[in-house]
Amino acid sequence: MSRIEKALTIVRNKGVSGAAKMLRRRYTAAPKVQSRRAAALVRKSMDRAVLDAQREHKFKNNPLISILMPVYNTDIDMLCCVIESVMAQTYPVWELCICDASDGAHASVGDKCREYEAADSGCRIKYRRLAENKGIAANTNECADMASGEYLALLDHDDILHPSALYKVVAEIEKSGADFLYTDELTFSGRIGNVLLTNLKPDYSPDTLRGNNYICHFTVFSAELFEYAGKFRSEYDGSQDHDIFLRMTKKAKKVSHIPEILYFWRAHKGSVVEDVAVKGYAVDAGIRAVRDNLAEWGQNADVAQSDVYPTIYRVRYTLPEEPLVSVIISDEACESPQQCANSLKITEYGNYEIILVNGGGAAINECVRQRAKGSFILLLDGSAEATEPDWMRELLQYAVRDDAGAVGTGLFNLDGTVNSYFMITGVGSDKTAVPAGRALNAGDNGYLGRMGFTQNVNALNSACLMVSRAKYLEAGGLDEKLSVTYNRIDLCLRLRELGYNNIYTPFAAFRLICAEDDKEKRKDREETEYFLAEWRGSLRDPYYNVNFRRDGTYLL
């Protein structure tokens, strides 16, 4: 019996759970110590009872999902693995659209695809031989032309799909009506159990997406959205996914993130994940994709490769004008804020005023309403000092955007360790908030380099926070019942409730120059309870994956 016949026999006789069992046995090995929890999550999700229950589940609607898979000179074993992973799906209403651009020396690729096409009694596998290789973007569009589904999904020809992937996607579509969905993923070498890294992603984050294609795999979107966005574009080959994700998420009615590992990305010689230098053109294409997408939406910006990783980018927006910034430095956390004020002499941006305030939230609110003349408010912690000349311009370039809420940066201790990059809410011993990156060393960009590029966050630290005066007042300013421990977090949360995006940038960092007032910084129990009561049920941080530890350490 051939390999294909064996796989089909398992699906027909034992159902998708049997096929899933085959996948577990064949592709899961003893995990590395540092990846034990990731592998455990995968094994748990492969539980036979779970998969059987998914197979029996009845959805109100059963949308057809067309999986787009261009192939090119694909290794036959890898090809069989990916096709069989589709056949093992617990959700049965799918079609696999394969367009083959392999050269004459790899005719076996087409032969194998035709075998699967002929053997599938449901006629769900569609194969087309392309006359020429037009590149990944055009070849994927050819797959889309074959598709008849309400939703389209992207699948690489050398990866593996989790048996529950389509089921989870359809469940989310039924729940939220999303027209763009993505999941978490795992990168492996050889066998799935040989975990290289896990990509546990944040919920939809437009600024994060501009800095890095964190969405990647597994991605599903409505056919209508795909057409509306304009399909794939060949001029961005190498980063064609990044390009179309930028366009589709901007136009989507609802973007949903499913925080489960449902895609297995294979690292092998010649793949981008194995060595980005192999496909250096992808970096250039990614830069152009981000820059051109911003231009399409009326944003003038320079985009360049960052120091963190070749496919992580830094965006510098052009300021259309130089508005007045009111810098408010309070003695909330430091009795002598003058040193902070003195440090601002290095500031390259010239249109700002400095106002020293004695007191907390009430005094600052009064200052914003009565004394501050600027159209932008910058709240500085008196215990910190500026270290880079262009820090204010860096913050302002984001704060001027219509969609921006608060903008902030990191705070470092004098010994070079991180005091806080930003705040992660809903975690920690009291489930309020903890500082991201606490005790890391300067230059350590943390999990997948995320602290090293601009991204959306739920809340910022108290060291440095810029927001437009109009939005500050719209949000009600600082809660006067809260101290500096919580009032900036509270403001950020209210700005998000109003629909604005809070933004962290690493390129305007401050340094802690005097000890923070322990009395002021200590979390008072009564204040904590008040804060929790105000935000009960609403502190889950959408940018901190639910699979991370609850202490804010970005680990499994």
Coordinates of C-alpha atoms in Angstrom, one line a residue:
M1 CA 0.0 0.0 0.0
S2 CA 1.4 3.4 -0.9
R3 CA 2.0 6.2 1.6
I4 CA -1.0 8.2 0.3
E5 CA -3.3 5.1 0.5
K6 CA -2.2 4.5 4.0
A7 CA -2.9 8.1 5.0
L8 CA -6.3 8.1 3.3
T9 CA -7.2 4.7 4.9
I10 CA -6.5 6.1 8.4
V11 CA -8.7 9.2 7.7
R12 CA -11.5 7.1 6.3
N13 CA -11.5 4.2 8.8
K14 CA -10.4 6.0 12.0
G15 CA -11.4 9.5 11.2
V16 CA -9.3 12.6 11.7
S17 CA -8.4 11.6 15.2
G18 CA -6.6 8.6 13.7
A19 CA -4.8 10.8 11.3
A20 CA -3.8 13.1 14.1
K21 CA -2.5 10.2 16.1
M22 CA -0.3 9.3 13.0
L23 CA 1.0 12.8 13.0
R24 CA 1.8 12.8 16.7
R25 CA 3.7 9.5 16.4
R26 CA 5.5 10.5 13.3
Y27 CA 6.5 14.1 14.0
T28 CA 6.7 14.5 17.7
A29 CA 9.9 13.6 19.5
A30 CA 11.4 14.3 23.0
P31 CA 11.5 18.1 23.3
K32 CA 14.5 20.1 24.3
V33 CA 14.5 21.1 28.0
Q34 CA 14.0 24.8 27.2
S35 CA 11.0 24.0 25.0
R36 CA 9.3 21.4 27.2
R37 CA 6.2 23.4 27.9
A38 CA 5.8 24.4 24.3
A39 CA 5.9 20.7 23.3
A40 CA 3.6 19.8 26.2
L41 CA 1.1 22.4 24.9
V42 CA 1.2 20.8 21.5
R43 CA 0.8 17.3 22.8
K44 CA -2.1 18.3 25.0
S45 CA -3.8 19.9 22.0
M46 CA -3.4 16.6 20.1
D47 CA -5.4 14.7 22.6
R48 CA -7.5 12.1 20.8
A49 CA -10.7 12.9 22.9
V50 CA -10.3 16.6 22.1
L51 CA -9.9 15.9 18.4
D52 CA -12.8 13.5 18.3
A53 CA -15.1 16.1 20.0
Q54 CA -14.1 18.6 17.4
R55 CA -14.9 16.2 14.6
E56 CA -18.4 15.7 16.1
H57 CA -19.1 19.4 16.7
K58 CA -21.8 21.0 14.6
F59 CA -21.3 24.7 13.6
K60 CA -24.2 26.9 12.7
N61 CA -22.5 27.6 9.4
N62 CA -19.8 25.6 7.7
P63 CA -17.8 28.1 5.5
L64 CA -15.6 26.5 2.9
I65 CA -11.9 27.4 3.6
S66 CA -9.7 27.3 0.5
I67 CA -6.1 26.7 1.5
L68 CA -3.6 28.3 -0.9
M69 CA -0.4 26.4 -1.3
P70 CA 2.0 27.2 -4.2
V71 CA 4.8 24.6 -4.5
Y72 CA 8.2 24.8 -6.1
N73 CA 10.8 22.0 -6.3
T74 CA 9.5 20.8 -3.0
D75 CA 11.1 17.9 -1.1
I76 CA 8.7 14.9 -1.5
D77 CA 8.7 13.9 2.1
M78 CA 7.9 17.5 3.2
L79 CA 5.2 17.7 0.5
C80 CA 3.6 14.5 1.9
C81 CA 3.8 15.9 5.4
V82 CA 2.0 19.1 4.6
I83 CA -0.7 17.5 2.5
E84 CA -1.4 14.9 5.1
S85 CA -1.6 17.5 7.8
V86 CA -4.4 19.1 5.8
M87 CA -6.2 15.8 5.4
A88 CA -6.0 15.3 9.1
Q89 CA -8.1 18.4 9.9
T90 CA -11.0 17.9 12.3
Y91 CA -13.0 20.5 10.3
P92 CA -13.8 18.8 7.0
V93 CA -15.1 21.7 4.8
W94 CA -11.9 22.7 3.1
E95 CA -10.2 22.5 -0.3
L96 CA -6.5 22.5 -0.9
C97 CA -5.5 24.6 -4.0
I98 CA -2.0 23.7 -5.2
C99 CA -0.2 25.5 -8.0
D100 CA 3.0 23.9 -9.1
A101 CA 5.8 25.9 -10.6
S102 CA 8.5 23.3 -10.2
D103 CA 11.1 22.9 -12.9
G104 CA 11.5 19.9 -15.2
A105 CA 14.0 18.2 -12.8
H106 CA 11.3 18.0 -10.2
A107 CA 8.4 16.4 -12.1
S108 CA 7.9 14.1 -9.1
V109 CA 6.3 17.0 -7.2
G110 CA 3.5 17.1 -9.7
D111 CA 3.2 13.4 -9.8
K112 CA 2.8 13.2 -6.0
C113 CA 0.2 16.0 -6.0
R114 CA -1.8 14.3 -8.7
E115 CA -1.8 11.1 -6.6
Y116 CA -3.3 12.9 -3.6
E117 CA -5.8 14.7 -5.9
A118 CA -7.0 11.4 -7.4
A119 CA -7.1 9.6 -4.1
D120 CA -9.2 12.1 -2.2
S121 CA -12.8 10.9 -2.6
G122 CA -14.1 14.3 -1.5
C123 CA -12.4 16.1 -4.5
R124 CA -11.1 18.6 -2.0
I125 CA -7.5 18.6 -3.4
K126 CA -7.1 20.7 -6.6
Y127 CA -3.9 20.7 -8.5
R128 CA -2.7 22.9 -11.4
R129 CA 0.6 22.8 -13.2
L130 CA 1.9 26.3 -14.0
A131 CA 3.5 27.0 -17.3
E132 CA 6.2 29.1 -15.7
N133 CA 7.4 30.2 -12.3
K134 CA 6.2 33.8 -11.8
G135 CA 7.3 34.1 -8.2
I136 CA 5.7 33.5 -4.9
A137 CA 3.2 36.4 -5.1
A138 CA 1.9 35.6 -8.6
N139 CA 1.9 31.9 -7.9
T140 CA -0.2 32.4 -4.8
N141 CA -2.7 34.5 -6.7
E142 CA -3.0 31.6 -9.2
C143 CA -4.0 29.4 -6.2
A144 CA -6.5 32.0 -5.2
D145 CA -8.0 31.9 -8.7
M146 CA -8.7 28.2 -8.2
A147 CA -10.4 28.8 -4.9
S148 CA -14.1 28.8 -4.3
G149 CA -14.2 29.2 -0.6
E150 CA -15.6 32.1 1.5
Y151 CA -12.3 32.2 3.4
L152 CA -8.7 31.7 2.2
A153 CA -5.8 30.4 4.2
L154 CA -2.1 30.5 3.5
L155 CA 0.1 27.4 3.8
D156 CA 3.7 27.0 2.9
H157 CA 4.7 23.8 1.0
D158 CA 7.2 22.7 3.6
D159 CA 5.4 23.2 6.9
I160 CA 2.7 21.4 8.9
L161 CA -0.8 22.4 10.0
H162 CA -2.1 21.4 13.4
P163 CA -5.2 19.1 13.1
S164 CA -7.3 21.6 15.0
A165 CA -6.3 24.7 12.9
L166 CA -9.3 25.0 10.7
Y167 CA -11.7 24.0 13.5
K168 CA -10.3 26.8 15.8
V169 CA -10.6 29.3 12.9
V170 CA -14.2 28.5 12.1
A171 CA -15.1 28.6 15.8
E172 CA -13.6 32.1 16.1
I173 CA -15.4 33.2 12.9
E174 CA -18.7 32.0 14.3
K175 CA -18.0 33.7 17.6
S176 CA -16.7 37.1 16.4
G177 CA -17.4 37.4 12.7
A178 CA -13.7 38.0 12.1
D179 CA -12.6 38.5 8.4
F180 CA -8.9 38.3 9.2
L181 CA -7.5 35.7 11.7
Y182 CA -4.1 34.5 12.7
T183 CA -2.7 32.0 15.3
D184 CA 0.5 31.3 17.2
E185 CA 3.2 29.2 15.7
L186 CA 6.2 27.0 16.5
T187 CA 9.4 26.7 14.5
F188 CA 11.0 23.2 14.5
S189 CA 13.9 21.4 12.9
G190 CA 13.5 17.9 11.7
R191 CA 10.7 16.8 14.0
I192 CA 8.1 19.0 15.6
G193 CA 9.4 18.0 19.0
N194 CA 12.7 19.6 18.1
V195 CA 11.5 23.1 19.0
L196 CA 13.7 26.0 17.9
L197 CA 11.3 28.7 19.1
T198 CA 7.7 29.6 19.7
N199 CA 6.1 32.7 18.4
L200 CA 3.4 33.5 20.9
K201 CA 1.9 36.6 19.5
P202 CA 0.1 39.7 20.7
D203 CA -3.4 40.6 19.6
Y204 CA -3.6 42.8 16.5
S205 CA -1.0 45.6 16.9
P206 CA -0.7 48.0 13.9
D207 CA 2.6 49.6 15.0
T208 CA 4.1 46.2 15.9
L209 CA 3.2 44.9 12.5
R210 CA 4.9 47.8 10.8
G211 CA 8.1 47.0 12.8
N212 CA 8.0 43.3 12.1
N213 CA 5.7 40.7 10.4
Y214 CA 4.8 39.1 13.7
I215 CA 1.6 37.7 12.2
C216 CA 3.3 35.3 9.8
H217 CA 1.5 31.9 10.2
F218 CA -1.3 30.6 10.3
T219 CA -3.4 33.2 8.5
V220 CA -7.0 33.1 7.3
F221 CA -9.0 35.9 5.7
S222 CA -12.2 36.3 3.8
A223 CA -12.1 36.1 0.0
E224 CA -13.9 39.4 -0.1
L225 CA -11.2 41.1 2.0
F226 CA -8.5 39.6 -0.2
E227 CA -10.0 41.0 -3.3
Y228 CA -10.7 44.3 -1.7
A229 CA -7.1 44.7 -0.6
G230 CA -5.8 43.9 -4.0
K231 CA -4.3 40.4 -3.8
F232 CA -0.5 39.7 -3.6
R233 CA 1.9 42.0 -5.4
S234 CA 5.0 40.6 -7.1
E235 CA 7.1 43.7 -6.5
Y236 CA 7.2 42.6 -2.8
D237 CA 8.2 39.0 -3.4
G238 CA 10.1 37.8 -0.3
S239 CA 7.9 39.9 2.0
Q240 CA 4.6 39.5 0.1
D241 CA 2.8 38.3 3.2
H242 CA 3.9 41.3 5.2
D243 CA 2.7 43.6 2.4
I244 CA -0.7 42.1 2.1
F245 CA -1.2 41.7 5.9
L246 CA -0.5 45.5 6.2
R247 CA -3.2 46.2 3.6
M248 CA -5.8 43.7 4.8
T249 CA -5.6 44.4 8.5
K250 CA -6.1 48.1 7.7
K251 CA -9.3 47.3 5.8
A252 CA -10.5 44.4 7.9
K253 CA -13.8 44.7 9.8
K254 CA -12.5 42.4 12.6
V255 CA -9.0 41.1 13.2
S256 CA -8.8 38.1 15.6
H257 CA -5.8 36.4 17.1
I258 CA -6.2 32.8 18.3
P259 CA -3.5 32.3 21.0
E260 CA -2.8 28.7 20.3
I261 CA 0.0 27.0 18.5
L262 CA -1.7 25.8 15.3
Y263 CA 1.1 26.0 12.8
F264 CA 4.5 24.3 12.6
W265 CA 7.1 26.2 10.6
R266 CA 9.9 24.0 9.4
A267 CA 13.5 25.4 9.5
H268 CA 15.8 23.8 6.9
K269 CA 18.6 24.8 4.7
G270 CA 17.6 27.6 2.4
S271 CA 14.5 28.7 4.4
V272 CA 14.2 32.3 5.7
V273 CA 13.8 31.1 9.2
E274 CA 17.1 29.1 9.0
D275 CA 19.2 31.9 7.6
V276 CA 17.7 35.2 6.6
A277 CA 20.8 36.0 4.6
V278 CA 19.8 33.3 2.2
K279 CA 17.0 35.5 1.1
G280 CA 18.3 39.0 1.7
Y281 CA 16.0 40.4 -0.9
A282 CA 13.1 39.7 1.6
V283 CA 14.5 42.3 3.9
D284 CA 14.5 45.0 1.2
A285 CA 11.0 44.0 0.1
G286 CA 9.8 44.2 3.7
I287 CA 11.2 47.7 4.1
R288 CA 9.5 48.8 0.9
A289 CA 6.2 47.1 1.9
V290 CA 6.1 49.1 5.2
R291 CA 7.1 52.4 3.6
D292 CA 4.8 52.1 0.7
N293 CA 1.8 51.0 2.9
L294 CA 2.3 54.1 5.1
A295 CA 2.4 56.3 2.0
E296 CA -0.8 54.7 0.8
W297 CA -2.5 55.9 4.0
G298 CA -1.0 59.4 3.8
Q299 CA 1.9 58.8 6.2
N300 CA 5.3 60.0 5.1
A301 CA 8.0 58.0 6.8
D302 CA 11.5 56.6 6.4
V303 CA 11.8 52.8 7.1
A304 CA 15.1 51.1 7.7
Q305 CA 16.5 47.9 9.0
S306 CA 17.0 47.9 12.8
D307 CA 20.0 46.8 14.9
V308 CA 17.9 44.0 16.4
Y309 CA 17.4 41.7 13.4
P310 CA 17.3 42.2 9.6
T311 CA 13.6 41.7 9.4
I312 CA 12.8 44.1 12.3
Y313 CA 12.4 47.7 11.1
R314 CA 12.5 51.1 12.5
V315 CA 10.0 53.7 11.2
R316 CA 10.8 57.4 11.4
Y317 CA 7.7 59.6 10.6
T318 CA 8.0 63.0 9.1
L319 CA 6.6 65.7 11.4
P320 CA 4.4 68.0 9.3
E321 CA 5.0 70.8 11.9
E322 CA 6.7 71.4 15.2
P323 CA 3.9 72.0 17.8
L324 CA 4.6 73.3 21.3
V325 CA 5.1 70.5 23.9
S326 CA 4.4 71.3 27.6
V327 CA 6.8 69.2 29.7
I328 CA 5.3 68.7 33.1
I329 CA 7.8 67.4 35.7
S330 CA 6.3 66.6 39.1
D331 CA 7.8 65.7 42.4
E332 CA 5.5 62.8 42.8
A333 CA 8.4 60.3 42.9
C334 CA 11.4 62.5 43.5
E335 CA 11.7 65.5 45.8
S336 CA 14.2 67.3 43.5
P337 CA 12.9 67.2 39.9
Q338 CA 15.3 70.1 38.9
Q339 CA 18.0 67.6 37.8
C340 CA 15.5 66.1 35.4
A341 CA 14.7 69.5 34.0
N342 CA 18.4 70.3 33.6
S343 CA 18.9 67.1 31.6
L344 CA 16.6 68.4 28.9
K345 CA 19.2 70.8 27.7
I346 CA 20.5 68.1 25.4
T347 CA 17.1 68.0 23.6
E348 CA 17.3 68.7 19.9
Y349 CA 13.6 69.5 19.5
G350 CA 13.3 73.2 20.4
N351 CA 9.6 74.0 20.7
Y352 CA 8.8 73.0 24.3
E353 CA 8.2 74.6 27.7
I354 CA 9.1 73.1 31.1
I355 CA 6.7 73.3 34.1
L356 CA 7.6 72.1 37.5
V357 CA 4.7 70.9 39.6
N358 CA 4.5 70.2 43.3
G359 CA 2.0 67.4 43.9
G360 CA 0.3 64.5 42.2
G361 CA -2.6 64.0 39.9
A362 CA -4.7 66.9 41.1
A363 CA -1.8 69.4 40.6
I364 CA -0.9 67.9 37.2
N365 CA -4.5 68.1 36.0
E366 CA -4.8 71.7 37.1
C367 CA -1.5 72.5 35.3
V368 CA -2.8 70.9 32.1
R369 CA -6.1 72.9 32.3
Q370 CA -4.7 76.3 33.4
R371 CA -0.9 76.6 32.8
A372 CA 0.2 74.4 30.0
K373 CA 0.2 76.2 26.6
G374 CA 1.3 73.2 24.5
S375 CA -1.0 71.1 22.2
F376 CA 0.9 68.1 23.6
I377 CA 1.5 67.2 27.2
L378 CA 4.6 65.3 28.3
L379 CA 4.6 63.9 31.8
L380 CA 8.1 63.2 33.1
D381 CA 9.1 61.5 36.3
G382 CA 11.4 63.8 38.2
S383 CA 13.7 60.9 39.1
A384 CA 14.7 60.4 35.4
E385 CA 16.9 62.2 32.9
A386 CA 17.0 62.3 29.1
T387 CA 20.0 60.6 27.5
E388 CA 19.5 61.2 23.8
P389 CA 19.1 64.5 21.9
D390 CA 16.3 63.3 19.6
W391 CA 14.1 61.7 22.3
M392 CA 11.3 64.3 22.2
R393 CA 11.0 64.2 18.4
E394 CA 10.9 60.4 18.6
L395 CA 7.9 60.5 20.9
L396 CA 6.1 63.4 19.1
Q397 CA 6.3 61.7 15.7
Y398 CA 3.8 59.1 17.1
A399 CA 1.8 61.3 19.4
V400 CA 0.7 63.6 16.5
R401 CA -1.1 60.7 14.8
D402 CA -4.9 60.7 15.0
D403 CA -5.0 57.1 16.2
A404 CA -2.3 57.5 18.9
G405 CA -3.1 57.6 22.5
A406 CA -0.2 57.8 24.9
V407 CA 3.4 57.4 23.8
G408 CA 6.3 56.4 26.1
T409 CA 9.7 54.8 26.3
G410 CA 11.9 52.7 28.6
L411 CA 13.6 53.6 31.8
F412 CA 17.1 52.2 32.7
N413 CA 18.9 52.1 36.0
L414 CA 22.4 53.5 36.5
D415 CA 23.9 50.0 36.6
G416 CA 22.7 49.4 33.0
T417 CA 19.7 47.1 34.0
V418 CA 16.2 47.8 32.8
N419 CA 13.9 49.4 35.3
S420 CA 10.9 49.2 32.9
Y421 CA 10.2 49.2 29.2
F422 CA 6.4 49.6 29.7
M423 CA 3.7 48.0 31.9
I424 CA 2.0 44.7 31.4
T425 CA -1.4 44.7 33.0
G426 CA -3.5 42.0 34.6
V427 CA -0.4 40.0 35.8
G428 CA 1.8 39.9 38.9
S429 CA 1.0 38.8 42.4
D430 CA -1.8 41.3 42.8
K431 CA -2.9 41.0 39.1
T432 CA -2.6 44.8 38.6
A433 CA 0.5 45.4 36.5
V434 CA 4.2 44.6 36.3
P435 CA 7.1 46.4 34.4
A436 CA 8.1 44.7 31.2
G437 CA 11.8 43.8 31.1
R438 CA 12.6 44.5 34.8
A439 CA 16.2 43.4 35.6
L440 CA 17.2 42.7 32.0
N441 CA 20.4 44.3 30.9
A442 CA 20.5 47.3 28.6
G443 CA 20.7 46.0 25.0
D444 CA 18.8 42.8 25.8
N445 CA 15.7 43.1 23.7
G446 CA 13.9 40.2 25.3
Y447 CA 11.5 37.7 23.7
L448 CA 12.0 37.6 19.9
G449 CA 13.6 41.1 20.1
R450 CA 10.2 42.7 20.9
M451 CA 11.6 45.3 23.3
G452 CA 13.9 46.6 20.6
F453 CA 11.3 48.0 18.2
T454 CA 8.2 50.2 18.4
Q455 CA 5.0 48.4 19.3
N456 CA 1.6 48.8 20.7
V457 CA 1.2 48.3 24.5
N458 CA -1.7 48.4 27.0
A459 CA 0.0 50.8 29.4
L460 CA 3.3 52.8 29.8
N461 CA 5.5 53.4 32.8
S462 CA 5.4 56.6 34.8
A463 CA 8.9 57.8 33.7
C464 CA 7.8 59.4 30.4
L465 CA 4.4 59.7 28.8
M466 CA 3.4 62.0 25.9
V467 CA -0.2 62.6 24.8
S468 CA -2.1 65.3 22.9
R469 CA -3.7 67.8 25.3
A470 CA -7.1 67.3 23.6
K471 CA -6.9 63.5 24.2
Y472 CA -5.7 63.9 27.8
L473 CA -8.7 66.0 28.5
E474 CA -11.0 63.7 26.6
A475 CA -9.9 60.8 28.8
G476 CA -10.4 62.9 31.9
G477 CA -6.8 63.4 32.8
L478 CA -5.2 61.6 35.7
D479 CA -7.4 59.9 38.3
E480 CA -6.8 62.1 41.4
K481 CA -7.5 59.2 43.7
L482 CA -4.4 57.4 42.4
S483 CA -0.7 58.0 42.9
V484 CA 2.0 57.7 40.3
T485 CA 2.0 54.0 41.0
Y486 CA -1.3 53.7 39.1
N487 CA -2.5 57.0 37.6
R488 CA -0.5 56.7 34.3
I489 CA -1.7 53.1 33.8
D490 CA -5.2 54.2 34.4
L491 CA -4.9 57.0 31.9
C492 CA -3.5 54.6 29.3
L493 CA -6.4 52.2 29.8
R494 CA -8.9 55.0 29.4
L495 CA -7.3 56.1 26.2
R496 CA -7.5 52.6 24.9
E497 CA -11.2 52.5 25.8
L498 CA -11.6 55.5 23.6
G499 CA -10.1 53.6 20.7
Y500 CA -6.6 55.0 20.7
N501 CA -3.4 53.0 20.4
N502 CA -0.8 53.4 23.1
I503 CA 2.7 53.1 21.7
Y504 CA 6.1 52.2 23.2
T505 CA 9.3 53.2 21.4
P506 CA 12.8 52.1 22.6
F507 CA 14.4 55.0 20.8
A508 CA 13.8 57.7 23.5
A509 CA 15.0 56.0 26.6
F510 CA 15.5 57.7 30.0
R511 CA 17.9 56.9 32.8
L512 CA 17.0 56.8 36.5
I513 CA 19.2 59.3 38.3
C514 CA 17.8 59.3 41.8
A515 CA 16.2 56.8 44.1
E516 CA 12.4 56.6 43.6
D517 CA 10.5 57.6 46.7
D518 CA 9.6 54.2 48.3
K519 CA 6.6 55.7 50.1
E520 CA 5.2 57.0 46.8
K521 CA 6.1 53.9 44.7
R522 CA 4.8 51.4 47.3
K523 CA 1.6 49.8 46.3
D524 CA -0.9 50.8 49.0
R525 CA -3.5 48.0 49.5
E526 CA -6.4 50.4 49.6
E527 CA -5.3 52.1 46.4
T528 CA -4.7 48.7 44.8
E529 CA -8.2 47.7 45.6
Y530 CA -9.6 50.9 44.3
F531 CA -7.7 50.4 41.0
L532 CA -8.8 46.8 40.7
A533 CA -12.4 47.8 41.3
E534 CA -12.3 50.4 38.6
W535 CA -10.8 48.0 36.1
R536 CA -12.1 44.6 37.3
G537 CA -12.5 42.3 34.3
S538 CA -10.7 44.7 32.0
L539 CA -7.1 44.3 32.8
R540 CA -6.2 41.5 30.5
D541 CA -3.3 42.8 28.4
P542 CA -4.1 42.1 24.7
Y543 CA -0.4 42.4 23.9
Y544 CA 0.8 39.8 26.4
N545 CA 0.0 36.3 25.2
V546 CA -2.1 34.2 27.6
N547 CA 0.4 31.4 27.3
F548 CA 3.2 33.4 28.9
R549 CA 3.9 33.2 32.6
R550 CA 1.6 35.3 34.8
D551 CA 4.6 37.2 36.3
G552 CA 5.3 39.2 33.2
T553 CA 8.5 37.5 32.1
Y554 CA 7.5 36.6 28.5
L555 CA 8.3 32.9 29.1
L556 CA 6.2 29.8 28.7

